[in-house]
Coordinates of C-alpha atoms and ligand atoms in Angstrom, one line a residue:
M1 CA 36.0 -46.0 38.4
P2 CA 34.9 -44.6 41.8
A3 CA 32.1 -46.2 43.8
I4 CA 29.2 -43.9 44.8
G5 CA 27.0 -43.7 47.9
I6 CA 23.2 -43.5 47.4
D7 CA 20.7 -42.5 50.1
L8 CA 17.6 -44.0 48.6
G9 CA 15.0 -42.2 50.7
T10 CA 11.3 -42.7 51.0
T11 CA 10.8 -39.1 50.0
N12 CA 14.1 -37.9 48.6
S13 CA 17.3 -39.5 47.4
C14 CA 20.8 -38.1 47.4
V15 CA 24.0 -39.3 45.8
A16 CA 27.6 -38.6 46.8
V17 CA 31.2 -39.6 45.9
F18 CA 34.4 -39.6 47.8
R19 CA 37.2 -38.0 45.6
K20 CA 40.5 -36.5 46.3
G21 CA 40.2 -36.8 50.0
Q22 CA 36.7 -35.5 50.4
V23 CA 33.0 -36.2 50.0
E24 CA 31.2 -34.4 47.2
I25 CA 27.4 -34.3 47.1
I26 CA 26.4 -34.6 43.5
P27 CA 23.8 -32.2 42.2
N28 CA 21.3 -33.4 39.6
E29 CA 20.7 -31.8 36.2
Q30 CA 18.6 -29.1 37.8
G31 CA 21.3 -28.4 40.2
D32 CA 19.4 -29.8 43.2
R33 CA 21.3 -31.9 45.7
L34 CA 18.1 -33.9 46.6
T35 CA 16.1 -35.7 44.0
P36 CA 12.5 -36.6 44.9
S37 CA 12.1 -40.4 45.0
C38 CA 9.2 -40.1 42.6
V39 CA 8.4 -41.7 39.2
S40 CA 5.6 -40.6 37.0
F41 CA 4.3 -42.0 33.7
T42 CA 2.7 -39.7 31.2
S43 CA 1.2 -40.2 27.8
E44 CA 4.6 -39.3 26.4
E45 CA 7.3 -40.3 28.7
R46 CA 8.6 -41.6 32.0
L47 CA 9.6 -38.9 34.4
I48 CA 11.8 -39.3 37.5
G49 CA 12.6 -36.8 40.3
D50 CA 11.3 -33.3 40.5
A51 CA 9.6 -33.4 37.1
A52 CA 7.7 -36.5 38.3
K53 CA 6.8 -34.8 41.6
Q54 CA 5.2 -31.9 39.7
E55 CA 2.9 -34.3 38.1
A56 CA 1.5 -35.6 41.4
P57 CA -1.5 -33.2 41.8
I58 CA -2.7 -33.7 38.2
N59 CA -1.7 -37.2 37.3
F60 CA -1.8 -38.9 40.7
E61 CA -2.9 -42.3 39.4
N62 CA 0.4 -42.7 37.5
T63 CA 2.7 -40.8 39.9
L64 CA 4.4 -43.2 42.3
I65 CA 5.7 -41.8 45.6
Q66 CA 7.0 -43.4 48.8
I67 CA 7.6 -46.7 47.0
K68 CA 10.2 -47.5 49.7
R69 CA 7.2 -48.1 51.9
L70 CA 6.3 -51.1 49.8
I71 CA 9.7 -52.6 49.2
G72 CA 10.1 -56.1 50.6
R73 CA 6.6 -56.2 52.1
T74 CA 3.8 -58.5 51.3
Y75 CA 0.4 -57.2 50.1
D76 CA -1.3 -58.3 53.3
D77 CA 1.2 -56.4 55.4
P78 CA -0.8 -54.0 57.6
V79 CA 1.5 -51.1 56.6
V80 CA 0.7 -51.7 52.9
Q81 CA -3.0 -51.9 53.7
E82 CA -2.9 -48.6 55.6
D83 CA -0.7 -46.8 53.0
M84 CA -2.9 -47.8 50.1
K85 CA -5.7 -45.7 51.5
L86 CA -3.6 -42.6 51.2
W87 CA -2.1 -43.0 47.8
G88 CA -3.5 -41.7 44.5
F89 CA -2.3 -44.8 42.7
V90 CA -3.6 -48.4 43.0
I91 CA -1.9 -51.4 44.5
L92 CA -2.7 -54.9 43.1
N93 CA -2.3 -58.2 44.9
D94 CA -0.2 -60.6 42.8
G95 CA 0.3 -63.7 44.9
N96 CA 0.5 -61.6 48.0
K97 CA 3.1 -59.3 46.4
P98 CA 2.2 -55.7 45.9
K99 CA 2.2 -54.5 42.3
I100 CA 1.4 -51.1 40.8
P101 CA -0.5 -50.7 37.6
V102 CA 0.1 -47.5 35.6
V103 CA -0.7 -46.2 32.1
Q104 CA 2.5 -45.4 30.3
C105 CA 2.4 -44.0 26.7
Y106 CA -1.3 -45.2 26.4
E107 CA -0.3 -48.6 27.4
R108 CA -1.1 -50.4 30.7
K109 CA 1.9 -51.6 32.6
V110 CA 2.3 -53.3 36.0
Y111 CA 5.4 -52.8 38.1
Y112 CA 6.9 -54.3 41.2
P113 CA 8.1 -51.9 43.9
E114 CA 11.7 -53.0 43.2
Q115 CA 11.4 -51.8 39.6
I116 CA 10.2 -48.4 40.6
S117 CA 13.0 -48.1 43.2
A118 CA 15.4 -49.2 40.4
M119 CA 14.2 -46.3 38.3
V120 CA 15.1 -43.9 41.1
L121 CA 18.4 -45.6 41.6
E122 CA 19.2 -45.4 37.9
E123 CA 18.5 -41.7 37.9
M124 CA 21.0 -41.3 40.8
K125 CA 23.5 -43.4 38.8
K126 CA 23.0 -41.2 35.8
T127 CA 23.4 -38.1 37.9
A128 CA 26.8 -39.4 39.1
E129 CA 27.8 -40.5 35.7
N130 CA 27.1 -37.0 34.2
Y131 CA 29.0 -35.4 37.0
L132 CA 32.0 -37.7 37.0
G133 CA 32.1 -38.2 33.2
E134 CA 32.5 -41.9 33.4
E135 CA 30.4 -45.0 33.8
I136 CA 29.6 -45.9 37.4
T137 CA 28.4 -49.3 38.5
D138 CA 29.7 -49.8 42.1
A139 CA 27.5 -48.4 44.8
V140 CA 26.7 -48.5 48.4
I141 CA 23.0 -48.1 49.1
T142 CA 21.6 -47.1 52.5
V143 CA 18.7 -48.6 54.3
P144 CA 16.9 -47.7 57.5
A145 CA 18.4 -49.5 60.5
Y146 CA 15.0 -51.0 61.1
F147 CA 14.6 -52.6 57.6
N148 CA 14.1 -56.3 58.0
D149 CA 15.8 -59.0 56.0
A150 CA 13.3 -59.0 53.1
Q151 CA 13.4 -55.2 52.8
R152 CA 17.2 -55.3 52.6
R153 CA 17.3 -58.0 50.0
A154 CA 14.6 -56.3 47.9
T155 CA 16.6 -53.0 48.0
K156 CA 19.6 -54.9 46.8
D157 CA 17.5 -56.4 44.0
A158 CA 16.4 -52.9 43.0
G159 CA 20.1 -52.0 42.7
K160 CA 20.7 -55.0 40.5
I161 CA 17.7 -54.0 38.2
A162 CA 19.2 -50.5 37.9
G163 CA 22.4 -51.9 36.6
L164 CA 24.3 -51.3 39.8
N165 CA 26.8 -53.6 41.5
V166 CA 25.8 -53.1 45.2
I167 CA 29.1 -53.4 47.0
G168 CA 27.6 -52.9 50.3
M169 CA 24.6 -51.6 52.3
I170 CA 24.8 -49.4 55.3
N171 CA 22.2 -48.4 57.8
E172 CA 21.2 -44.8 57.3
P173 CA 22.0 -43.7 60.9
T174 CA 25.4 -45.4 60.8
A175 CA 26.1 -43.5 57.5
A176 CA 25.2 -40.3 59.2
A177 CA 27.5 -41.2 62.1
V178 CA 30.3 -41.6 59.6
A179 CA 29.5 -38.2 58.1
Y180 CA 29.8 -36.7 61.6
G181 CA 32.8 -38.7 62.7
L182 CA 35.0 -38.8 59.6
D183 CA 37.2 -35.9 60.6
R184 CA 36.9 -36.6 64.3
M185 CA 38.6 -40.0 64.1
N186 CA 41.7 -38.7 65.9
E187 CA 39.8 -37.3 68.9
S188 CA 39.1 -39.2 72.1
E189 CA 36.3 -41.7 72.3
R190 CA 32.8 -40.1 72.0
N191 CA 29.2 -41.2 72.0
V192 CA 26.9 -39.7 69.4
L193 CA 23.1 -40.0 69.1
I194 CA 21.8 -40.0 65.6
F195 CA 18.2 -38.8 65.4
D196 CA 16.8 -39.4 61.8
L197 CA 13.2 -38.4 61.2
G198 CA 12.5 -38.4 57.5
G199 CA 9.3 -38.7 55.4
G200 CA 8.3 -42.2 56.3
T201 CA 10.7 -43.7 58.8
F202 CA 12.3 -42.8 62.1
D203 CA 15.6 -44.2 63.3
V204 CA 17.5 -43.5 66.5
T205 CA 21.0 -44.9 66.9
V206 CA 23.7 -44.6 69.5
V207 CA 27.2 -44.8 68.0
K208 CA 30.5 -44.9 69.8
I209 CA 33.3 -43.4 67.8
Q210 CA 36.7 -44.5 68.9
E211 CA 39.7 -43.8 66.7
S212 CA 38.7 -45.2 63.4
I213 CA 36.0 -47.6 64.7
F214 CA 32.4 -46.7 64.5
E215 CA 30.5 -49.0 66.9
V216 CA 26.7 -49.0 67.0
Q217 CA 25.7 -49.4 70.6
A218 CA 21.9 -49.6 70.1
T219 CA 19.4 -48.8 67.5
G220 CA 15.6 -48.3 67.6
G221 CA 12.9 -46.6 65.7
D222 CA 9.7 -47.0 63.8
T223 CA 9.2 -48.0 60.2
H224 CA 6.1 -46.0 60.1
L225 CA 6.7 -42.6 61.6
G226 CA 7.8 -39.5 59.7
G227 CA 6.8 -36.4 57.9
E228 CA 3.9 -37.9 56.0
D229 CA 2.2 -38.9 59.3
F230 CA 2.3 -35.3 60.3
D231 CA 0.8 -34.3 56.9
N232 CA -1.9 -36.9 57.3
R233 CA -2.9 -35.6 60.8
M234 CA -3.4 -32.2 59.2
V235 CA -5.3 -33.7 56.3
D236 CA -7.6 -35.5 58.7
H237 CA -8.1 -32.2 60.6
F238 CA -9.2 -30.4 57.5
V239 CA -11.4 -33.2 56.3
E240 CA -13.3 -32.8 59.5
E241 CA -13.4 -29.1 59.2
F242 CA -14.8 -29.4 55.6
K243 CA -17.4 -31.8 56.9
R244 CA -18.5 -29.4 59.6
Q245 CA -18.7 -26.5 57.2
H246 CA -20.3 -28.1 54.2
D247 CA -21.7 -31.4 55.4
V248 CA -19.8 -33.3 52.7
D249 CA -17.1 -35.9 53.1
V250 CA -14.0 -35.1 51.0
S251 CA -12.2 -38.3 52.0
V252 CA -14.2 -40.2 49.4
D253 CA -12.6 -38.1 46.7
R254 CA -9.0 -39.4 46.0
R255 CA -8.1 -36.5 43.8
A256 CA -9.3 -33.9 46.4
L257 CA -7.5 -35.7 49.2
N258 CA -4.3 -35.7 47.2
R259 CA -4.5 -32.1 46.4
L260 CA -5.2 -31.4 50.1
R261 CA -2.2 -33.4 51.1
V262 CA 0.2 -31.5 48.8
Q263 CA -1.0 -28.3 50.4
C264 CA -0.7 -29.6 53.9
E265 CA 2.9 -30.7 53.3
A266 CA 3.7 -27.2 52.1
A267 CA 1.9 -25.7 55.1
K268 CA 3.8 -27.9 57.5
R269 CA 7.2 -26.8 56.1
K270 CA 6.1 -23.2 56.4
L271 CA 5.2 -23.8 60.1
S272 CA 8.9 -24.7 60.7
V273 CA 9.7 -21.0 60.1
S274 CA 6.5 -19.1 60.9
T275 CA 3.7 -19.6 63.4
Q276 CA 0.8 -19.6 60.9
A277 CA 0.3 -21.1 57.5
K278 CA -2.7 -20.8 55.1
V279 CA -4.2 -23.6 53.1
Q280 CA -6.3 -22.6 50.1
I281 CA -7.6 -24.8 47.4
D282 CA -10.0 -23.8 44.7
S283 CA -12.9 -26.1 44.0
L284 CA -11.6 -28.8 46.3
H285 CA -14.7 -31.0 46.1
E286 CA -18.1 -30.7 44.4
G287 CA -17.1 -27.2 43.3
I288 CA -16.5 -25.9 46.8
D289 CA -13.4 -23.9 47.5
F290 CA -11.5 -24.6 50.7
R291 CA -9.9 -21.8 52.7
S292 CA -8.3 -22.3 56.1
S293 CA -5.2 -21.9 58.1
M294 CA -3.2 -23.8 60.6
S295 CA -1.2 -22.4 63.6
R296 CA 2.0 -23.9 64.7
A297 CA 0.5 -24.6 68.1
R298 CA -2.4 -26.5 66.6
F299 CA -0.1 -28.5 64.4
E300 CA 1.9 -29.4 67.4
T301 CA -1.2 -30.5 69.3
L302 CA -2.4 -32.6 66.4
N303 CA 0.9 -34.5 66.4
Q304 CA 1.7 -34.4 70.1
D305 CA 1.6 -38.2 70.5
L306 CA 3.8 -38.8 67.5
F307 CA 6.3 -36.2 68.6
T308 CA 6.4 -37.7 72.1
K309 CA 6.9 -41.2 70.6
T310 CA 10.2 -40.1 69.1
I311 CA 11.5 -39.0 72.5
E312 CA 10.4 -42.3 74.1
T313 CA 12.3 -44.1 71.4
V314 CA 15.4 -42.1 72.2
A315 CA 15.0 -43.0 75.9
Q316 CA 14.7 -46.7 74.9
A317 CA 17.8 -46.5 72.7
L318 CA 19.8 -45.1 75.5
E319 CA 18.6 -47.8 77.8
D320 CA 19.5 -50.5 75.3
A321 CA 22.9 -48.9 74.9
K322 CA 23.2 -48.9 78.7
M323 CA 24.1 -45.2 78.7
S324 CA 22.8 -42.1 80.5
K325 CA 21.9 -38.9 78.8
D326 CA 25.1 -37.2 80.0
E327 CA 27.3 -39.7 78.2
I328 CA 26.1 -38.5 74.8
E329 CA 28.5 -36.0 73.4
D330 CA 26.6 -34.9 70.4
I331 CA 23.1 -35.2 69.0
V332 CA 23.1 -35.3 65.2
L333 CA 19.9 -34.4 63.4
V334 CA 19.1 -36.2 60.1
G335 CA 16.1 -36.0 57.8
G336 CA 13.8 -33.2 56.7
S337 CA 11.4 -33.5 59.6
T338 CA 14.1 -32.6 62.1
R339 CA 13.5 -29.0 61.0
I340 CA 10.3 -29.0 63.0
P341 CA 10.9 -26.6 65.9
K342 CA 8.9 -28.7 68.4
I343 CA 11.0 -31.8 67.7
R344 CA 14.2 -29.9 68.3
E345 CA 12.7 -28.4 71.5
L346 CA 11.6 -31.8 72.9
L347 CA 15.1 -33.2 72.1
E348 CA 16.9 -30.3 73.7
N349 CA 14.7 -30.6 76.8
F350 CA 15.2 -34.3 77.0
F351 CA 19.0 -33.8 77.0
R352 CA 18.7 -31.0 79.6
G353 CA 19.2 -28.1 77.3
K354 CA 22.1 -29.5 75.4
D355 CA 22.7 -27.9 72.0
L356 CA 22.0 -30.0 69.0
C357 CA 24.8 -30.5 66.4
R358 CA 24.4 -28.0 63.6
T359 CA 27.4 -28.7 61.5
I360 CA 25.9 -31.5 59.5
N361 CA 23.3 -31.0 56.8
P362 CA 20.3 -33.2 57.8
D363 CA 19.5 -33.8 54.1
E364 CA 22.9 -34.9 53.0
A365 CA 24.5 -36.7 56.0
V366 CA 23.4 -40.2 54.9
A367 CA 24.6 -40.0 51.3
Y368 CA 27.8 -38.4 52.7
G369 CA 28.5 -41.4 54.9
A370 CA 27.5 -43.9 52.2
A371 CA 30.1 -42.4 49.8
A372 CA 32.8 -42.6 52.5
H373 CA 31.8 -46.2 53.1
A374 CA 31.9 -46.9 49.3
A375 CA 35.4 -45.5 49.1
N376 CA 36.4 -47.5 52.1
L377 CA 35.0 -50.8 50.7
S378 CA 36.5 -50.3 47.2
N379 CA 40.0 -49.6 48.6
D380 CA 40.5 -47.0 46.0
E381 CA 43.9 -45.5 46.5
S382 CA 43.1 -42.3 44.7
S383 CA 40.2 -41.5 47.0
L384 CA 42.6 -41.0 49.9
I385 CA 40.1 -42.2 52.4
K386 CA 41.2 -42.6 55.9
E387 CA 40.3 -46.2 56.6
F388 CA 37.6 -46.9 59.2
Q389 CA 35.7 -49.8 60.5
L390 CA 32.0 -50.1 61.0
H391 CA 30.5 -52.3 63.7
D392 CA 26.7 -52.4 63.2
V393 CA 24.0 -54.2 65.1
A394 CA 21.0 -56.4 64.3
P395 CA 18.0 -54.1 64.8
L396 CA 15.5 -56.9 65.7
S397 CA 15.8 -60.2 67.5
L398 CA 15.7 -63.3 65.2
G399 CA 14.8 -66.8 66.0
V400 CA 12.7 -69.9 65.3
E401 CA 9.3 -71.0 66.6
V402 CA 9.3 -73.8 69.2
G403 CA 6.3 -75.7 70.6
G404 CA 4.1 -74.2 67.9
C405 CA 3.8 -70.8 69.4
D406 CA 6.9 -69.6 71.3
M407 CA 9.9 -67.6 70.0
S408 CA 13.3 -69.1 70.6
V409 CA 15.8 -66.3 70.0
I410 CA 19.0 -67.1 68.2
V411 CA 20.2 -63.6 67.6
R412 CA 19.3 -61.0 70.2
R413 CA 18.4 -57.5 69.2
N414 CA 21.3 -55.1 69.1
T415 CA 23.9 -57.9 68.7
N416 CA 27.0 -56.7 66.8
I417 CA 27.1 -57.8 63.2
P418 CA 28.5 -59.7 61.3
F419 CA 27.4 -62.4 63.7
K420 CA 26.9 -66.2 63.6
N421 CA 25.1 -68.3 66.2
T422 CA 24.1 -71.9 66.2
K423 CA 21.4 -73.4 68.5
N424 CA 20.4 -77.0 68.9
Y425 CA 16.8 -78.2 68.6
T426 CA 15.1 -81.5 68.8
T427 CA 11.7 -83.2 68.0
S428 CA 8.6 -82.9 70.1
V429 CA 6.9 -86.3 69.3
D430 CA 8.2 -89.8 69.0
N431 CA 9.3 -91.0 65.5
Q432 CA 8.9 -87.6 63.9
S433 CA 10.0 -87.9 60.3
S434 CA 10.3 -84.3 59.5
V435 CA 10.6 -81.0 61.3
L436 CA 9.5 -77.5 60.2
F437 CA 11.5 -74.5 61.3
K438 CA 9.7 -71.2 61.0
V439 CA 12.0 -68.2 61.1
F440 CA 10.7 -65.1 63.0
E441 CA 11.8 -61.6 63.6
G442 CA 10.6 -59.5 66.6
E443 CA 10.8 -58.9 70.3
R444 CA 7.7 -60.7 71.6
A445 CA 7.6 -64.1 73.4
A446 CA 4.7 -65.4 71.3
T447 CA 5.5 -65.8 67.6
K448 CA 2.1 -64.7 66.6
N449 CA 3.1 -61.2 67.6
N450 CA 6.3 -61.3 65.6
T451 CA 7.0 -61.3 61.8
L452 CA 7.3 -64.6 60.0
L453 CA 10.3 -64.3 57.6
D454 CA 10.4 -67.8 56.1
S455 CA 10.4 -71.4 56.9
F456 CA 12.3 -74.6 56.0
E457 CA 11.9 -78.2 56.6
I458 CA 14.3 -81.0 57.4
D459 CA 12.9 -84.4 56.4
G460 CA 14.1 -88.0 56.4
I461 CA 14.7 -88.0 60.1
L462 CA 15.6 -91.5 61.4
P463 CA 12.9 -92.9 63.7
A464 CA 13.7 -92.0 67.3
P465 CA 11.9 -91.1 70.5
R466 CA 11.1 -87.4 71.0
G467 CA 14.1 -85.4 72.2
I468 CA 16.7 -87.7 70.7
P469 CA 17.4 -86.2 67.3
H470 CA 19.6 -83.1 67.1
F471 CA 19.3 -80.3 64.7
D472 CA 21.7 -77.4 64.5
V473 CA 20.1 -74.2 63.3
C474 CA 22.6 -71.6 62.3
F475 CA 21.8 -67.9 61.8
D476 CA 24.5 -66.0 60.0
I477 CA 24.2 -62.2 59.5
D478 CA 26.6 -60.5 57.2
A479 CA 27.9 -57.0 57.5
N480 CA 25.0 -55.7 55.3
G481 CA 22.5 -57.1 57.8
I482 CA 21.4 -59.9 55.5
L483 CA 20.5 -63.1 57.1
N484 CA 21.4 -66.6 56.0
V485 CA 19.8 -69.5 57.8
S486 CA 20.8 -73.1 57.7
G487 CA 19.7 -76.3 59.5
R488 CA 21.4 -79.6 59.8
D489 CA 20.3 -83.0 61.1
R490 CA 23.3 -84.4 63.0
A491 CA 22.3 -88.0 62.5
T492 CA 21.8 -87.9 58.7
E493 CA 24.0 -84.9 58.0
K494 CA 21.1 -83.5 56.0
C495 CA 21.3 -79.8 55.5
Q496 CA 18.8 -77.2 54.5
Q497 CA 19.9 -73.7 53.4
I498 CA 17.2 -71.2 53.6
I499 CA 16.5 -68.9 50.7
I500 CA 13.9 -66.3 51.6
S501 CA 11.1 -67.4 49.4
S502 CA 9.4 -65.2 46.9
D503 CA 6.0 -65.4 48.6
R504 CA 7.4 -63.4 51.5
G505 CA 7.7 -60.4 49.3
R506 CA 10.9 -61.4 47.5
L507 CA 11.3 -61.6 43.8
S508 CA 12.7 -64.8 42.3
K509 CA 16.0 -64.9 40.4
E510 CA 14.2 -65.3 37.2
E511 CA 12.0 -62.4 37.9
I512 CA 15.0 -60.2 38.6
S513 CA 16.7 -61.2 35.4
R514 CA 13.6 -60.4 33.5
M515 CA 13.4 -57.0 35.1
V516 CA 17.1 -56.3 34.4
A517 CA 16.3 -56.9 30.8
E518 CA 13.2 -54.8 30.9
A519 CA 15.1 -51.9 32.6
E520 CA 17.6 -52.0 29.7
R521 CA 14.8 -51.8 27.3
Y522 CA 13.3 -48.8 29.0
R523 CA 16.8 -47.3 29.0
S524 CA 17.0 -47.6 25.3
E525 CA 13.4 -46.4 24.9
D526 CA 14.3 -43.4 27.0
A527 CA 17.4 -42.8 24.9
L528 CA 15.3 -43.1 21.7
W529 CA 12.8 -40.7 23.1
K530 CA 15.5 -38.2 23.9
E531 CA 17.0 -38.5 20.5
Q532 CA 13.7 -37.9 18.9
S533 CA 12.8 -34.9 20.9
E534 CA 16.2 -33.4 20.2
A535 CA 15.8 -33.9 16.5
R536 CA 12.3 -32.5 16.7
N537 CA 13.5 -29.4 18.5
M538 CA 16.3 -29.0 16.1
L539 CA 14.0 -29.0 13.1
E540 CA 11.6 -26.6 14.9
N541 CA 14.4 -24.2 15.6
Y542 CA 15.8 -24.5 12.1
T543 CA 12.4 -23.8 10.6
Y544 CA 11.6 -20.8 12.8
A545 CA 15.0 -19.3 12.2
I546 CA 14.5 -19.3 8.4
K547 CA 10.9 -18.1 8.7
H548 CA 11.8 -15.2 11.0
Y549 CA 14.7 -14.3 8.8
I550 CA 12.7 -14.2 5.6
E551 CA 9.7 -12.5 7.2
N552 CA 12.0 -9.5 8.0
P553 CA 11.5 -7.0 5.1
E554 CA 15.1 -5.8 5.7
N555 CA 16.4 -9.1 4.5
C556 CA 14.3 -9.4 1.4
G557 CA 15.5 -6.6 -0.9
D558 CA 16.8 -9.0 -3.6
I559 CA 13.9 -11.3 -3.9
T560 CA 10.3 -11.1 -5.1
V561 CA 7.3 -11.2 -2.8
K562 CA 6.3 -14.4 -4.4
E563 CA 9.6 -16.0 -3.6
Q564 CA 9.4 -14.7 0.0
S565 CA 5.9 -16.2 0.5
K566 CA 6.9 -19.5 -1.0
V567 CA 9.5 -19.9 1.7
V568 CA 7.2 -18.8 4.4
D569 CA 4.5 -21.2 3.3
K570 CA 7.0 -24.0 3.2
C571 CA 8.1 -23.2 6.7
N572 CA 4.5 -23.2 7.9
E573 CA 3.9 -26.5 6.2
I574 CA 6.9 -28.0 8.1
L575 CA 5.7 -26.5 11.4
G576 CA 2.3 -28.1 10.8
W577 CA 3.9 -31.4 10.0
I578 CA 5.9 -31.3 13.3
D579 CA 2.7 -30.8 15.2
N580 CA 1.1 -33.8 13.6
N581 CA 4.2 -36.0 13.9
K582 CA 5.5 -35.5 17.4
N583 CA 6.6 -39.1 17.9
T584 CA 8.3 -39.7 14.6
L585 CA 11.7 -41.2 14.3
K586 CA 14.8 -39.0 14.3
K587 CA 15.5 -39.9 10.7
S588 CA 12.2 -38.3 9.5
F589 CA 13.0 -35.1 11.3
E590 CA 16.4 -35.0 9.7
S591 CA 15.0 -35.7 6.2
K592 CA 12.4 -32.9 6.7
K593 CA 15.2 -30.6 7.5
E594 CA 17.1 -31.5 4.3
E595 CA 13.8 -31.1 2.4
L596 CA 13.4 -27.6 3.8
K597 CA 17.0 -26.7 3.2
S598 CA 17.0 -27.7 -0.5
F599 CA 13.7 -25.9 -0.9
C600 CA 14.9 -22.7 0.5
L601 CA 18.5 -22.7 -0.8
P602 CA 17.7 -21.2 -4.3
V603 CA 15.8 -18.3 -2.7
L604 CA 18.2 -17.8 0.2
S605 CA 21.3 -17.8 -1.9
K606 CA 19.9 -14.7 -3.7
I607 CA 19.9 -12.8 -0.4
S608 CA 23.1 -11.4 1.1
G609 CA 23.6 -13.3 4.4
G610 CA 21.1 -16.1 3.3
T611 CA 23.7 -18.8 2.9
D612 CA 25.5 -17.6 6.0
L613 CA 22.3 -18.1 7.9
L614 CA 22.0 -21.7 6.7
E615 CA 25.6 -22.4 7.6
S616 CA 25.3 -20.9 11.0
L617 CA 22.2 -23.1 11.7
E618 CA 24.1 -26.2 10.6
K619 CA 26.9 -25.4 13.1
K620 CA 24.4 -25.2 15.9
D621 CA 23.5 -28.9 15.4
Ligands
ADP1 P1 13.4 -39.5 53.5 O1 14.6 -39.8 54.3 O2 12.2 -40.2 54.0 O3 13.5 -39.6 52.1 P2 13.8 -36.7 54.0 O4 14.8 -36.7 55.1 O5 14.1 -36.1 52.7 O6 13.0 -38.0 53.9 O7 12.6 -35.8 54.6 C1 11.4 -35.6 54.0 C2 10.4 -35.2 54.9 O8 10.8 -34.0 55.6 C3 9.1 -34.8 54.3 O9 8.0 -35.4 55.0 C4 9.0 -33.3 54.3 O10 7.7 -32.8 54.4 C5 9.8 -33.1 55.6 N1 10.4 -31.7 55.6 C6 11.3 -31.2 54.7 N2 11.6 -29.9 55.0 C7 10.8 -29.7 56.2 C8 10.7 -28.5 57.0 N3 11.4 -27.4 56.7 N4 9.9 -28.6 58.1 C9 9.2 -29.7 58.3 N5 9.3 -30.8 57.6 C10 10.1 -30.8 56.5
MG2 MG1 16.4 -40.3 54.9

């Protein structure tokens, strides 16, 4: 059983496998190599991928997009608060965890982000299973380099809910570097800059490739910068324009905003190839049509600061890697937004006219690298992978709070992982009986500007003057970037192992098991639905075939008009029944078919070719 690599993107996902010495990107049932990371609930079924995306303009309350933005975050996270304003669906606050209510088959359901991501992952799993013809459970899932600990863990949980065994996680830019470097492992040492600008996140990574070792030198980026921000700038611009023209505010109308956003995204893509794009929406708001256009130059002006920010991040990453521009051999573009000409131009200028690498498909590089990593990890002889090693880094500094407000760093940003470091702390007042350690992530000196990950307490400290007790706090980051923290009181040998608690956006073990069971139920519901609709289609085809056959006067020489209309009437009766019984069990469709068959047989057997027709219809089943 091969292990697959999944790029679980904010906007699009992609799955790949390493087989017989090469990576294959796996197309989905529609033949697309990218599947929109989108789930939609309708009155009849659950849709995933492109079919779900099509629902967005009409059924936006139940069409969930960009769920990766929510994963591992708390409800009060400023990112969640900002994003909520833009989405057509609602976010609820459940003990500071975001939850999404939807109406599915006339029933209200509430989902955690992990469950929705799990549905996308399951779709990718199914895509791979159809293609490879066997069950797949082992997978490597990619995450943005900038994902924090809670986001990584939540992604892993989503994998679990989807029925996957997550054998590893790999940072997206590192995976892209593997895609680039896999067949360059024999060449001399080279430094590559990976520039990944997708729908919602931006990652820059400097990787040194030396023989079979991929060593990340530095990483930087922004968890809130990507294609959607460019779309939103355009939306804001048109909202203003609409206000000026008609003196009404479209931004209060969720449906209108959503329709406008879909059009803006399309216009943006058009602007990557032409210098002008039209935006036209009938009856956008209060019956008023909207007609406008956007030039490439204006689009670039609207986004100038965001575009410039990407270049500043590149400069920072080089500084962190202690490298000059000239030491970069190749610039690898990843993500749909790197198709924007201005972005390419700014990058080329920054690197003094250097050509950007064009051999790698920006949409597929991440899944490609993930599949290679999966083969590497699973040691599958048949995959014939040339072994390689990944040395990644921690994207953010990690530490604990001291003196009630200061950050004491235990793991510095850009430290190579896996990594383990222990630091010693003490009490601040005499006879302190317990000490609380708050774990933070971030680069600022004051903890109030960093992100609180979790906290733990060591109690039962023996009475002693301040500064005498000793506590060893150990931060241990594994190769997937997941942090384990432990604290130990030297005097009492008392240990505390930190488990990132559920109120920081994590799900508890019990909740995950419940969701695994729930996902299985949906899987069987989906299978049942598919089975029913197949049986329904079969009955419908069967009925129409008989009806068309008997309605043709050429076939009816040997029977009376009465016999003919009896069969036609019966067919019409069955078709009417199908219309009124769309959600009936497979069994009922099958028995209706038998009913029709025995009803028609006496008449059809009088006609030459009549029984042949029934036989050929049976064979089609
Ligand atoms: P993610 O990694 O976030 O899933 P992708 O790498 O698939 O995202 O990129 C999706 C983003 O790329 C979207 O915002 C989309 O609008 C944008 N995009 C796709 N094609 C183009 C294009 N030709 N020009 C500009 N932007 C594009
Ligand atoms: Mg991506």
